[in-house]
Amino acid sequence: MEFEKPLAEWKGQVQEIKLSDKVIIGGEQVFPNYSFDGKCSNKPAVAIEINDVFPENWPENLKEIWNTDTLKSPVERAKKAEKEFGADIIFFDMIGTHQDRENISANQAAENMNAILKAVDTPVIVRPDGNFEKQNKIFAKCCELAERQIIIGSAKEDNYRTITASALAGNHFIIAEAPIDVNIQKQLNILITQMNFPLERIIMDPMTGGLGYGFEYTYSVMERIRLQTFMDDPFMIPPMVCCVGQETWKIKEIKIEDEKYGSKPERGINWETTTAIGLILSGANIVVVRHPESVIKIKNFIDSIYQKSDCLQQGI
Amino acid sequence: MSKQIIELAIQGYQEQLNNTKAVVQKTENKIPADKKITFPETAYNLPLYFAFTGKKIHSISDAQNLIDEIEKKNSNIISADIDLTETLDLGIDTIILQELQLAVESSAGEQINFIPDNVLRSLGVQLVSGDISGIAVIIGAARDEETAVEIIRTLQEKNILSVLAADYEGKTMFEQLSNQNVEMTLDTYIVHLGNKTESVVLGLNWAIRAALTYGGLEGGQKEKCLKYCSDRIPAFALVLGGVDAKKVATAVGAIAMGFPIICNFEVPEISVKDDHGFEQKLLTFELNSNKLVEKCLEVRNIKVKVTEVPIPVRYSSAFEGERVRKEDVALEFGGKYSKAFEFVEMKNLDEVENGKIEVIGKKINEVEESSALPLGIVVYVAGRKMQKDFEPILEIRFHNFLNQATGIMHIGHRSFVWLRISKEAKKAGFKIKHLGTILQTKFLDEFHSIIDKVEIHIYTELEMINKFMPTAEKLYHERDQRMGAMTDESVDVFYSCTLCQSFAPNHVCIITPERLGLCGAYNWLDGKAAFQISPTGPNQPVEKGEVVNAEIGEWEGVNEFVYKASNNTLERFSAYSLIKYPMTSCGCFECIIAILPGTGGFMIVDRTFLEMTPCGMTFSTLAGVVGGGQQTPGFLGIGLNYIVSKKFVSAEGGLKRLVWMPSYVKERFREKLDKRADELVVPGLVDKIADETICSDLAGLIEFLAEKDHPALKMGELI
């Protein structure tokens, strides 16, 4: 008897988004790497996180590889991330804008952002920190003054209006962030689009924990989101971004002195890489990491599973 | 539309046409041929004209052509014999002519207070995000300077941006405010547009740019731009003093953009029905200047965001569980100490005075410490989307809202209320009136999609309470009757609940009047209200559609909904059967039904019962079998109150099949169970149902059932 290959038939498709000539994400019609079912489409992109201020609480070995002087200059960091470390996207996390930290003003934040936009050619994700009032001021300024199209984050269930209005006026992309919850994610997407914002310019951040720190919960929530996408839920089509680095480099296993955990720098890289790969397997379209070694490993992994050119075509 | 208004509008249009013509002719020579006609610092040229046509005016000859075009189009309109649509079109033409006139004047070097694009953006973001709650285009001048200040202060308090335009008999609002030293800047939300009637258009062409910028619309999409303004830009015109023909024509233009007109003098009212069938006033008036702003908010349906509860004690959900001990009591109401009640009643919009809080009777400082007063809290609510059915849902929230204030303890509901105010709260300045403040703020904040107005009366006088209490009691009773009389057959719509899909992806609850959600927390009314409050949320209306099988409770519409909502997994669904396509469970069920082979019946176990049951499994083991969004014939997760519903597993015979349940559940529902047993003509049924004090194994159970002659034994096996 001849074997007949069972094919899952999906109706929906992840929105394809062109962030720049080089970086196109989304577009898949099947679960990650289910190339036997349909079109896998674009490779996931790897973003590197940089900050507007010196990242005090990074582990020493992570600071060393970046070089402390470089870390002090956001622009130098961005350049290094793009040119030396091969970032597809720069994730500009403006932790210094938090009212309890450096409390960088909205105007200054926009200036800092423009310096980064000028320094690199990659797409840039911009995300301020602070209470909603502070964040809203920065959303408005950054969206107004950005010298090119940016991806601005994060719209949340309780604070999505100002960012959406600003991104609408400035023609930018939005990151819609939900606390590991399918329902809230969908509702947020609907709320944003109800303000006339095109769904085609939304990227979802389902939020994540590091491996061993709630990662598996995100994994299944992302699977759920994608299930809904492929079952043709029109509001669940945006691609997804996962902030991996910030979740992994803060956990205790990476910081403690203990021989049996192996060398400290490697631990961090492995933890970051494994978490990122797991998330890619559950549908992440962008993973944001901190260590250059992780970028290489993750990209090797992506290349290895996407190596067959027919993987990108319809079926195998 | 009144003939008088139409005549004035036609006359106003004519005046404007002549005016614009004259300005263009006069300015023709002052503007060099190569100089562009445009407003400064904008990418939209003449924004209204651009939005409506997609075209731009480049030169003075373009301006001339536009005038000719409009004049030609309207050359036939001379009589008042035109309809509403034609009048509105004439209004649009009037404001386009005004815009053209101002643009020409501006290009000729005249000072025009055009709002540039960058200001549009900074105000626009605040507007779209809701920080600015509305825009008042103030046309004319107030009766006197004091009134002008009063009006502007009230608008400021409500976060409404005021744009001032046009004079009335030589007086302007701008002058009146300047004389009173009112600061007029963007930060204080006051913008002055000019003294001419034409300057109104500078407000309108700001609004239309919001549609272009934030609505993702393009020039030429006239209808969409107008709809955007009408639906999303909470602007209205406040006309003070009086009108002339030109003002009327301008106002008609504003109405065409969806902005209603409120006057402080008598005018013939105009209203239309909106998409939801609600009456929408387009032109109205309010003679009392103290109520003018409130009227504007009501007409334009503007809700002002107040999230902070303005009371002298701290307010947060963190204080909800806090008790006030006897020795800390400054004043208490109800409980065993005095009479107390609270109730919510829906009224018509014009019967409720929003913001009114009235305390009748003794105040907190007029009674001795640690004493008791009677209390009656009567809350009147009104709203376009408010329904009588929501009254109990609002009333039940008193408890939660009042408890969140530190030093306030609230227990019970309806006429069984017990409320304490602590000494510390009294010392901080807490008054009885503040109970009203809390309710007022929270109702408007949390229920803003259904409530537009809240008026509160608090009574601490026994006489008043005795007068009101019978009304309240009557209302409670009517409500219970209504809810009790509600059957699944009496409604066309059920409500879904997919709140639990985050962990049980394919589970969907269908909530009917006679079957509440399996968690016990949501009944049909809750679902209905939740949908009104959050139309994109997890509670959606489900049309029943054609009956497939009335006995097991299967409908076409419900099947279709469940199929989609369960991610294409559940094709059929029944509301009343344990065996045929039973409802799935997420894991939140209050109790579980499980069939017991050999008895012809089933058992019920609730989640607080930890011991072994006759089916050989404990609750937690059973939960593993039932949960996860799968149909498991013979097993069902339910809410406790479903047990006493007439539709309780009615497909299989309902209560007559119930053979075992925990004793405390039996006792808790005994009265209602007895009543149901009588209805089923099996008197004494409840005593035939076993519990853990009788047996926890199947053999023992069968013995007991035989001894008591339980009807289930003769009904045959369920499967």
PDB file of N, CA, C and O in Angstrom, chain B residues 477-537:
ATOM      1  N   HIS B 477     -37.915  42.976  44.452  1.00  0.00           N
ATOM      2  CA  HIS B 477     -38.822  41.875  44.204  1.00  0.00           C
ATOM      3  C   HIS B 477     -39.108  41.718  42.711  1.00  0.00           C
ATOM      4  O   HIS B 477     -39.017  40.632  42.149  1.00  0.00           O
ATOM      5  N   GLU B 478     -39.399  42.839  42.069  1.00  0.00           N
ATOM      6  CA  GLU B 478     -39.680  42.805  40.630  1.00  0.00           C
ATOM      7  C   GLU B 478     -38.506  42.220  39.851  1.00  0.00           C
ATOM      8  O   GLU B 478     -38.678  41.433  38.938  1.00  0.00           O
ATOM      9  N   ARG B 479     -37.326  42.617  40.261  1.00  0.00           N
ATOM     10  CA  ARG B 479     -36.124  42.137  39.604  1.00  0.00           C
ATOM     11  C   ARG B 479     -35.976  40.634  39.734  1.00  0.00           C
ATOM     12  O   ARG B 479     -35.719  39.944  38.755  1.00  0.00           O
ATOM     13  N   ASP B 480     -36.173  40.137  40.972  1.00  0.00           N
ATOM     14  CA  ASP B 480     -36.044  38.701  41.205  1.00  0.00           C
ATOM     15  C   ASP B 480     -37.071  37.946  40.381  1.00  0.00           C
ATOM     16  O   ASP B 480     -36.779  36.911  39.807  1.00  0.00           O
ATOM     17  N   GLN B 481     -38.283  38.532  40.349  1.00  0.00           N
ATOM     18  CA  GLN B 481     -39.333  37.909  39.553  1.00  0.00           C
ATOM     19  C   GLN B 481     -38.913  37.805  38.096  1.00  0.00           C
ATOM     20  O   GLN B 481     -39.047  36.773  37.467  1.00  0.00           O
ATOM     21  N   ARG B 482     -38.406  38.920  37.613  1.00  0.00           N
ATOM     22  CA  ARG B 482     -38.029  38.971  36.200  1.00  0.00           C
ATOM     23  C   ARG B 482     -36.950  37.947  35.886  1.00  0.00           C
ATOM     24  O   ARG B 482     -37.017  37.209  34.917  1.00  0.00           O
ATOM     25  N   MET B 483     -35.914  37.921  36.737  1.00  0.00           N
ATOM     26  CA  MET B 483     -34.800  36.995  36.499  1.00  0.00           C
ATOM     27  C   MET B 483     -35.291  35.562  36.675  1.00  0.00           C
ATOM     28  O   MET B 483     -34.948  34.675  35.897  1.00  0.00           O
ATOM     29  N   GLY B 484     -36.134  35.343  37.691  1.00  0.00           N
ATOM     30  CA  GLY B 484     -36.633  33.992  37.945  1.00  0.00           C
ATOM     31  C   GLY B 484     -37.528  33.500  36.824  1.00  0.00           C
ATOM     32  O   GLY B 484     -37.544  32.324  36.493  1.00  0.00           O
ATOM     33  N   ALA B 485     -38.253  34.439  36.223  1.00  0.00           N
ATOM     34  CA  ALA B 485     -39.190  34.059  35.178  1.00  0.00           C
ATOM     35  C   ALA B 485     -38.490  33.887  33.835  1.00  0.00           C
ATOM     36  O   ALA B 485     -39.075  33.419  32.867  1.00  0.00           O
ATOM     37  N   MET B 486     -37.239  34.284  33.785  1.00  0.00           N
ATOM     38  CA  MET B 486     -36.537  34.233  32.515  1.00  0.00           C
ATOM     39  C   MET B 486     -36.175  32.793  32.165  1.00  0.00           C
ATOM     40  O   MET B 486     -35.601  32.071  32.971  1.00  0.00           O
ATOM     41  N   THR B 487     -36.548  32.366  30.988  1.00  0.00           N
ATOM     42  CA  THR B 487     -36.207  31.003  30.576  1.00  0.00           C
ATOM     43  C   THR B 487     -35.356  31.055  29.322  1.00  0.00           C
ATOM     44  O   THR B 487     -35.271  32.089  28.664  1.00  0.00           O
ATOM     45  N   ASP B 488     -34.755  29.933  29.002  1.00  0.00           N
ATOM     46  CA  ASP B 488     -33.941  29.861  27.786  1.00  0.00           C
ATOM     47  C   ASP B 488     -34.793  30.106  26.552  1.00  0.00           C
ATOM     48  O   ASP B 488     -34.321  30.607  25.544  1.00  0.00           O
ATOM     49  N   GLU B 489     -36.074  29.743  26.663  1.00  0.00           N
ATOM     50  CA  GLU B 489     -36.974  29.930  25.518  1.00  0.00           C
ATOM     51  C   GLU B 489     -37.332  31.399  25.346  1.00  0.00           C
ATOM     52  O   GLU B 489     -37.709  31.829  24.257  1.00  0.00           O
ATOM     53  N   SER B 490     -37.241  32.171  26.445  1.00  0.00           N
ATOM     54  CA  SER B 490     -37.713  33.552  26.386  1.00  0.00           C
ATOM     55  C   SER B 490     -36.697  34.506  25.769  1.00  0.00           C
ATOM     56  O   SER B 490     -36.971  35.678  25.603  1.00  0.00           O
ATOM     57  N   VAL B 491     -35.512  34.026  25.466  1.00  0.00           N
ATOM     58  CA  VAL B 491     -34.512  34.913  24.852  1.00  0.00           C
ATOM     59  C   VAL B 491     -34.040  34.340  23.509  1.00  0.00           C
ATOM     60  O   VAL B 491     -34.156  33.140  23.270  1.00  0.00           O
ATOM     61  N   ASP B 492     -33.534  35.218  22.661  1.00  0.00           N
ATOM     62  CA  ASP B 492     -33.015  34.775  21.364  1.00  0.00           C
ATOM     63  C   ASP B 492     -31.509  34.665  21.373  1.00  0.00           C
ATOM     64  O   ASP B 492     -30.910  34.119  20.461  1.00  0.00           O
ATOM     65  N   VAL B 493     -30.921  35.235  22.412  1.00  0.00           N
ATOM     66  CA  VAL B 493     -29.466  35.326  22.433  1.00  0.00           C
ATOM     67  C   VAL B 493     -28.915  34.758  23.740  1.00  0.00           C
ATOM     68  O   VAL B 493     -29.415  35.070  24.816  1.00  0.00           O
ATOM     69  N   PHE B 494     -27.913  33.902  23.629  1.00  0.00           N
ATOM     70  CA  PHE B 494     -27.153  33.467  24.798  1.00  0.00           C
ATOM     71  C   PHE B 494     -25.823  34.228  24.788  1.00  0.00           C
ATOM     72  O   PHE B 494     -25.538  34.957  23.850  1.00  0.00           O
ATOM     73  N   TYR B 495     -25.020  34.039  25.824  1.00  0.00           N
ATOM     74  CA  TYR B 495     -23.704  34.681  25.810  1.00  0.00           C
ATOM     75  C   TYR B 495     -22.590  33.654  25.952  1.00  0.00           C
ATOM     76  O   TYR B 495     -22.737  32.667  26.675  1.00  0.00           O
ATOM     77  N   SER B 496     -21.517  33.906  25.240  1.00  0.00           N
ATOM     78  CA  SER B 496     -20.384  32.988  25.333  1.00  0.00           C
ATOM     79  C   SER B 496     -19.445  33.492  26.413  1.00  0.00           C
ATOM     80  O   SER B 496     -19.504  34.647  26.806  1.00  0.00           O
ATOM     81  N   CYS B 497     -18.592  32.616  26.898  1.00  0.00           N
ATOM     82  CA  CYS B 497     -17.486  33.065  27.733  1.00  0.00           C
ATOM     83  C   CYS B 497     -16.259  32.277  27.333  1.00  0.00           C
ATOM     84  O   CYS B 497     -16.235  31.057  27.416  1.00  0.00           O
ATOM     85  N   THR B 498     -15.264  33.006  26.861  1.00  0.00           N
ATOM     86  CA  THR B 498     -14.026  32.342  26.459  1.00  0.00           C
ATOM     87  C   THR B 498     -12.864  32.859  27.295  1.00  0.00           C
ATOM     88  O   THR B 498     -11.722  32.806  26.895  1.00  0.00           O
ATOM     89  N   LEU B 499     -13.230  33.339  28.492  1.00  0.00           N
ATOM     90  CA  LEU B 499     -12.218  33.893  29.395  1.00  0.00           C
ATOM     91  C   LEU B 499     -11.118  32.877  29.685  1.00  0.00           C
ATOM     92  O   LEU B 499      -9.963  33.224  29.877  1.00  0.00           O
ATOM     93  N   CYS B 500     -11.477  31.606  29.723  1.00  0.00           N
ATOM     94  CA  CYS B 500     -10.532  30.569  30.137  1.00  0.00           C
ATOM     95  C   CYS B 500      -9.734  29.993  28.976  1.00  0.00           C
ATOM     96  O   CYS B 500      -8.979  29.049  29.159  1.00  0.00           O
ATOM     97  N   GLN B 501      -9.915  30.552  27.784  1.00  0.00           N
ATOM     98  CA  GLN B 501      -9.208  29.964  26.646  1.00  0.00           C
ATOM     99  C   GLN B 501      -7.703  30.118  26.744  1.00  0.00           C
ATOM    100  O   GLN B 501      -6.970  29.468  26.008  1.00  0.00           O
ATOM    101  N   SER B 502      -7.245  30.957  27.679  1.00  0.00           N
ATOM    102  CA  SER B 502      -5.785  31.088  27.789  1.00  0.00           C
ATOM    103  C   SER B 502      -5.156  29.800  28.286  1.00  0.00           C
ATOM    104  O   SER B 502      -4.011  29.513  28.000  1.00  0.00           O
ATOM    105  N   PHE B 503      -5.901  29.001  29.035  1.00  0.00           N
ATOM    106  CA  PHE B 503      -5.319  27.709  29.425  1.00  0.00           C
ATOM    107  C   PHE B 503      -6.123  26.513  28.947  1.00  0.00           C
ATOM    108  O   PHE B 503      -5.642  25.392  28.969  1.00  0.00           O
ATOM    109  N   ALA B 504      -7.372  26.711  28.526  1.00  0.00           N
ATOM    110  CA  ALA B 504      -8.147  25.620  27.922  1.00  0.00           C
ATOM    111  C   ALA B 504      -8.581  26.105  26.538  1.00  0.00           C
ATOM    112  O   ALA B 504      -9.696  26.567  26.359  1.00  0.00           O
ATOM    113  N   PRO B 505      -7.675  26.031  25.576  1.00  0.00           N
ATOM    114  CA  PRO B 505      -7.817  26.724  24.299  1.00  0.00           C
ATOM    115  C   PRO B 505      -9.106  26.434  23.538  1.00  0.00           C
ATOM    116  O   PRO B 505      -9.585  27.294  22.820  1.00  0.00           O
ATOM    117  N   ASN B 506      -9.662  25.249  23.677  1.00  0.00           N
ATOM    118  CA  ASN B 506     -10.829  24.928  22.871  1.00  0.00           C
ATOM    119  C   ASN B 506     -12.136  24.972  23.654  1.00  0.00           C
ATOM    120  O   ASN B 506     -13.175  24.588  23.158  1.00  0.00           O
ATOM    121  N   HIS B 507     -12.042  25.412  24.894  1.00  0.00           N
ATOM    122  CA  HIS B 507     -13.249  25.430  25.706  1.00  0.00           C
ATOM    123  C   HIS B 507     -14.044  26.712  25.485  1.00  0.00           C
ATOM    124  O   HIS B 507     -13.494  27.785  25.391  1.00  0.00           O
ATOM    125  N   VAL B 508     -15.348  26.566  25.404  1.00  0.00           N
ATOM    126  CA  VAL B 508     -16.198  27.751  25.368  1.00  0.00           C
ATOM    127  C   VAL B 508     -17.453  27.477  26.202  1.00  0.00           C
ATOM    128  O   VAL B 508     -18.075  26.435  26.069  1.00  0.00           O
ATOM    129  N   CYS B 509     -17.752  28.406  27.103  1.00  0.00           N
ATOM    130  CA  CYS B 509     -18.969  28.291  27.900  1.00  0.00           C
ATOM    131  C   CYS B 509     -20.100  28.973  27.143  1.00  0.00           C
ATOM    132  O   CYS B 509     -19.909  30.049  26.591  1.00  0.00           O
ATOM    133  N   ILE B 510     -21.256  28.345  27.127  1.00  0.00           N
ATOM    134  CA  ILE B 510     -22.445  29.013  26.610  1.00  0.00           C
ATOM    135  C   ILE B 510     -23.336  29.265  27.826  1.00  0.00           C
ATOM    136  O   ILE B 510     -23.738  28.334  28.520  1.00  0.00           O
ATOM    137  N   ILE B 511     -23.574  30.543  28.096  1.00  0.00           N
ATOM    138  CA  ILE B 511     -24.319  30.906  29.293  1.00  0.00           C
ATOM    139  C   ILE B 511     -25.752  31.242  28.900  1.00  0.00           C
ATOM    140  O   ILE B 511     -25.980  32.114  28.058  1.00  0.00           O
ATOM    141  N   THR B 512     -26.701  30.535  29.484  1.00  0.00           N
ATOM    142  CA  THR B 512     -28.110  30.767  29.161  1.00  0.00           C
ATOM    143  C   THR B 512     -28.809  31.247  30.431  1.00  0.00           C
ATOM    144  O   THR B 512     -28.268  31.102  31.529  1.00  0.00           O
ATOM    145  N   PRO B 513     -30.005  31.808  30.314  1.00  0.00           N
ATOM    146  CA  PRO B 513     -30.688  32.265  31.519  1.00  0.00           C
ATOM    147  C   PRO B 513     -30.852  31.159  32.553  1.00  0.00           C
ATOM    148  O   PRO B 513     -30.858  31.419  33.755  1.00  0.00           O
ATOM    149  N   GLU B 514     -30.988  29.921  32.088  1.00  0.00           N
ATOM    150  CA  GLU B 514     -31.210  28.840  33.030  1.00  0.00           C
ATOM    151  C   GLU B 514     -29.972  27.980  33.287  1.00  0.00           C
ATOM    152  O   GLU B 514     -30.034  26.948  33.930  1.00  0.00           O
ATOM    153  N   ARG B 515     -28.850  28.379  32.716  1.00  0.00           N
ATOM    154  CA  ARG B 515     -27.616  27.669  33.029  1.00  0.00           C
ATOM    155  C   ARG B 515     -26.489  28.674  33.116  1.00  0.00           C
ATOM    156  O   ARG B 515     -26.051  29.228  32.096  1.00  0.00           O
ATOM    157  N   LEU B 516     -26.007  28.901  34.313  1.00  0.00           N
ATOM    158  CA  LEU B 516     -24.938  29.880  34.477  1.00  0.00           C
ATOM    159  C   LEU B 516     -23.597  29.260  34.083  1.00  0.00           C
ATOM    160  O   LEU B 516     -23.505  28.052  33.864  1.00  0.00           O
ATOM    161  N   GLY B 517     -22.581  30.075  33.980  1.00  0.00           N
ATOM    162  CA  GLY B 517     -21.259  29.580  33.626  1.00  0.00           C
ATOM    163  C   GLY B 517     -20.784  28.555  34.633  1.00  0.00           C
ATOM    164  O   GLY B 517     -21.183  28.584  35.795  1.00  0.00           O
ATOM    165  N   LEU B 518     -19.931  27.642  34.221  1.00  0.00           N
ATOM    166  CA  LEU B 518     -19.568  26.541  35.109  1.00  0.00           C
ATOM    167  C   LEU B 518     -18.716  26.989  36.294  1.00  0.00           C
ATOM    168  O   LEU B 518     -18.606  26.291  37.295  1.00  0.00           O
ATOM    169  N   CYS B 519     -18.149  28.175  36.208  1.00  0.00           N
ATOM    170  CA  CYS B 519     -17.354  28.678  37.327  1.00  0.00           C
ATOM    171  C   CYS B 519     -18.269  29.247  38.408  1.00  0.00           C
ATOM    172  O   CYS B 519     -17.834  29.518  39.523  1.00  0.00           O
ATOM    173  N   GLY B 520     -19.530  29.465  38.063  1.00  0.00           N
ATOM    174  CA  GLY B 520     -20.483  30.009  39.029  1.00  0.00           C
ATOM    175  C   GLY B 520     -20.423  31.517  39.120  1.00  0.00           C
ATOM    176  O   GLY B 520     -21.206  32.142  39.818  1.00  0.00           O
ATOM    177  N   ALA B 521     -19.493  32.144  38.413  1.00  0.00           N
ATOM    178  CA  ALA B 521     -19.286  33.580  38.573  1.00  0.00           C
ATOM    179  C   ALA B 521     -20.066  34.407  37.563  1.00  0.00           C
ATOM    180  O   ALA B 521     -20.259  35.590  37.750  1.00  0.00           O
ATOM    181  N   TYR B 522     -20.498  33.802  36.465  1.00  0.00           N
ATOM    182  CA  TYR B 522     -21.156  34.558  35.409  1.00  0.00           C
ATOM    183  C   TYR B 522     -22.523  33.992  35.087  1.00  0.00           C
ATOM    184  O   TYR B 522     -22.632  32.833  34.700  1.00  0.00           O
ATOM    185  N   ASN B 523     -23.554  34.803  35.271  1.00  0.00           N
ATOM    186  CA  ASN B 523     -24.836  34.370  34.753  1.00  0.00           C
ATOM    187  C   ASN B 523     -25.137  35.131  33.464  1.00  0.00           C
ATOM    188  O   ASN B 523     -24.343  35.942  33.009  1.00  0.00           O
ATOM    189  N   TRP B 524     -26.295  34.835  32.908  1.00  0.00           N
ATOM    190  CA  TRP B 524     -26.653  35.393  31.598  1.00  0.00           C
ATOM    191  C   TRP B 524     -26.617  36.924  31.599  1.00  0.00           C
ATOM    192  O   TRP B 524     -26.125  37.540  30.662  1.00  0.00           O
ATOM    193  N   LEU B 525     -27.129  37.521  32.682  1.00  0.00           N
ATOM    194  CA  LEU B 525     -27.136  38.984  32.761  1.00  0.00           C
ATOM    195  C   LEU B 525     -25.729  39.556  32.826  1.00  0.00           C
ATOM    196  O   LEU B 525     -25.432  40.579  32.224  1.00  0.00           O
ATOM    197  N   ASP B 526     -24.875  38.866  33.573  1.00  0.00           N
ATOM    198  CA  ASP B 526     -23.477  39.320  33.641  1.00  0.00           C
ATOM    199  C   ASP B 526     -22.860  39.314  32.244  1.00  0.00           C
ATOM    200  O   ASP B 526     -22.128  40.214  31.865  1.00  0.00           O
ATOM    201  N   GLY B 527     -23.162  38.243  31.517  1.00  0.00           N
ATOM    202  CA  GLY B 527     -22.627  38.123  30.159  1.00  0.00           C
ATOM    203  C   GLY B 527     -23.129  39.265  29.294  1.00  0.00           C
ATOM    204  O   GLY B 527     -22.369  39.886  28.550  1.00  0.00           O
ATOM    205  N   LYS B 528     -24.406  39.567  29.440  1.00  0.00           N
ATOM    206  CA  LYS B 528     -25.021  40.629  28.648  1.00  0.00           C
ATOM    207  C   LYS B 528     -24.375  41.978  28.960  1.00  0.00           C
ATOM    208  O   LYS B 528     -24.024  42.739  28.054  1.00  0.00           O
ATOM    209  N   ALA B 529     -24.209  42.236  30.256  1.00  0.00           N
ATOM    210  CA  ALA B 529     -23.605  43.507  30.659  1.00  0.00           C
ATOM    211  C   ALA B 529     -22.145  43.566  30.229  1.00  0.00           C
ATOM    212  O   ALA B 529     -21.677  44.587  29.713  1.00  0.00           O
ATOM    213  N   ALA B 530     -21.433  42.462  30.422  1.00  0.00           N
ATOM    214  CA  ALA B 530     -20.008  42.442  30.076  1.00  0.00           C
ATOM    215  C   ALA B 530     -19.817  42.746  28.595  1.00  0.00           C
ATOM    216  O   ALA B 530     -18.878  43.437  28.212  1.00  0.00           O
ATOM    217  N   PHE B 531     -20.734  42.255  27.772  1.00  0.00           N
ATOM    218  CA  PHE B 531     -20.619  42.523  26.334  1.00  0.00           C
ATOM    219  C   PHE B 531     -20.827  44.003  26.033  1.00  0.00           C
ATOM    220  O   PHE B 531     -20.127  44.588  25.213  1.00  0.00           O
ATOM    221  N   GLN B 532     -21.786  44.636  26.723  1.00  0.00           N
ATOM    222  CA  GLN B 532     -22.009  46.067  26.519  1.00  0.00           C
ATOM    223  C   GLN B 532     -20.798  46.877  26.955  1.00  0.00           C
ATOM    224  O   GLN B 532     -20.412  47.848  26.327  1.00  0.00           O
ATOM    225  N   ILE B 533     -20.213  46.439  28.072  1.00  0.00           N
ATOM    226  CA  ILE B 533     -19.103  47.189  28.645  1.00  0.00           C
ATOM    227  C   ILE B 533     -17.842  47.010  27.809  1.00  0.00           C
ATOM    228  O   ILE B 533     -17.088  47.926  27.570  1.00  0.00           O
ATOM    229  N   SER B 534     -17.616  45.807  27.344  1.00  0.00           N
ATOM    230  CA  SER B 534     -16.412  45.547  26.564  1.00  0.00           C
ATOM    231  C   SER B 534     -16.779  44.712  25.333  1.00  0.00           C
ATOM    232  O   SER B 534     -16.729  43.496  25.368  1.00  0.00           O
ATOM    233  N   PRO B 535     -17.181  45.396  24.253  1.00  0.00           N
ATOM    234  CA  PRO B 535     -17.706  44.675  23.084  1.00  0.00           C
ATOM    235  C   PRO B 535     -16.677  43.774  22.395  1.00  0.00           C
ATOM    236  O   PRO B 535     -17.050  42.926  21.607  1.00  0.00           O
ATOM    237  N   THR B 536     -15.401  43.959  22.704  1.00  0.00           N
ATOM    238  CA  THR B 536     -14.407  43.091  22.072  1.00  0.00           C
ATOM    239  C   THR B 536     -13.935  42.021  23.035  1.00  0.00           C
ATOM    240  O   THR B 536     -13.013  41.276  22.751  1.00  0.00           O
ATOM    241  N   GLY B 537     -14.548  41.944  24.204  1.00  0.00           N
ATOM    242  CA  GLY B 537     -14.084  41.028  25.239  1.00  0.00           C
ATOM    243  C   GLY B 537     -14.523  39.591  25.039  1.00  0.00           C
ATOM    244  O   GLY B 537     -15.052  39.228  23.994  1.00  0.00           O
TER     245      GLY B 537
END
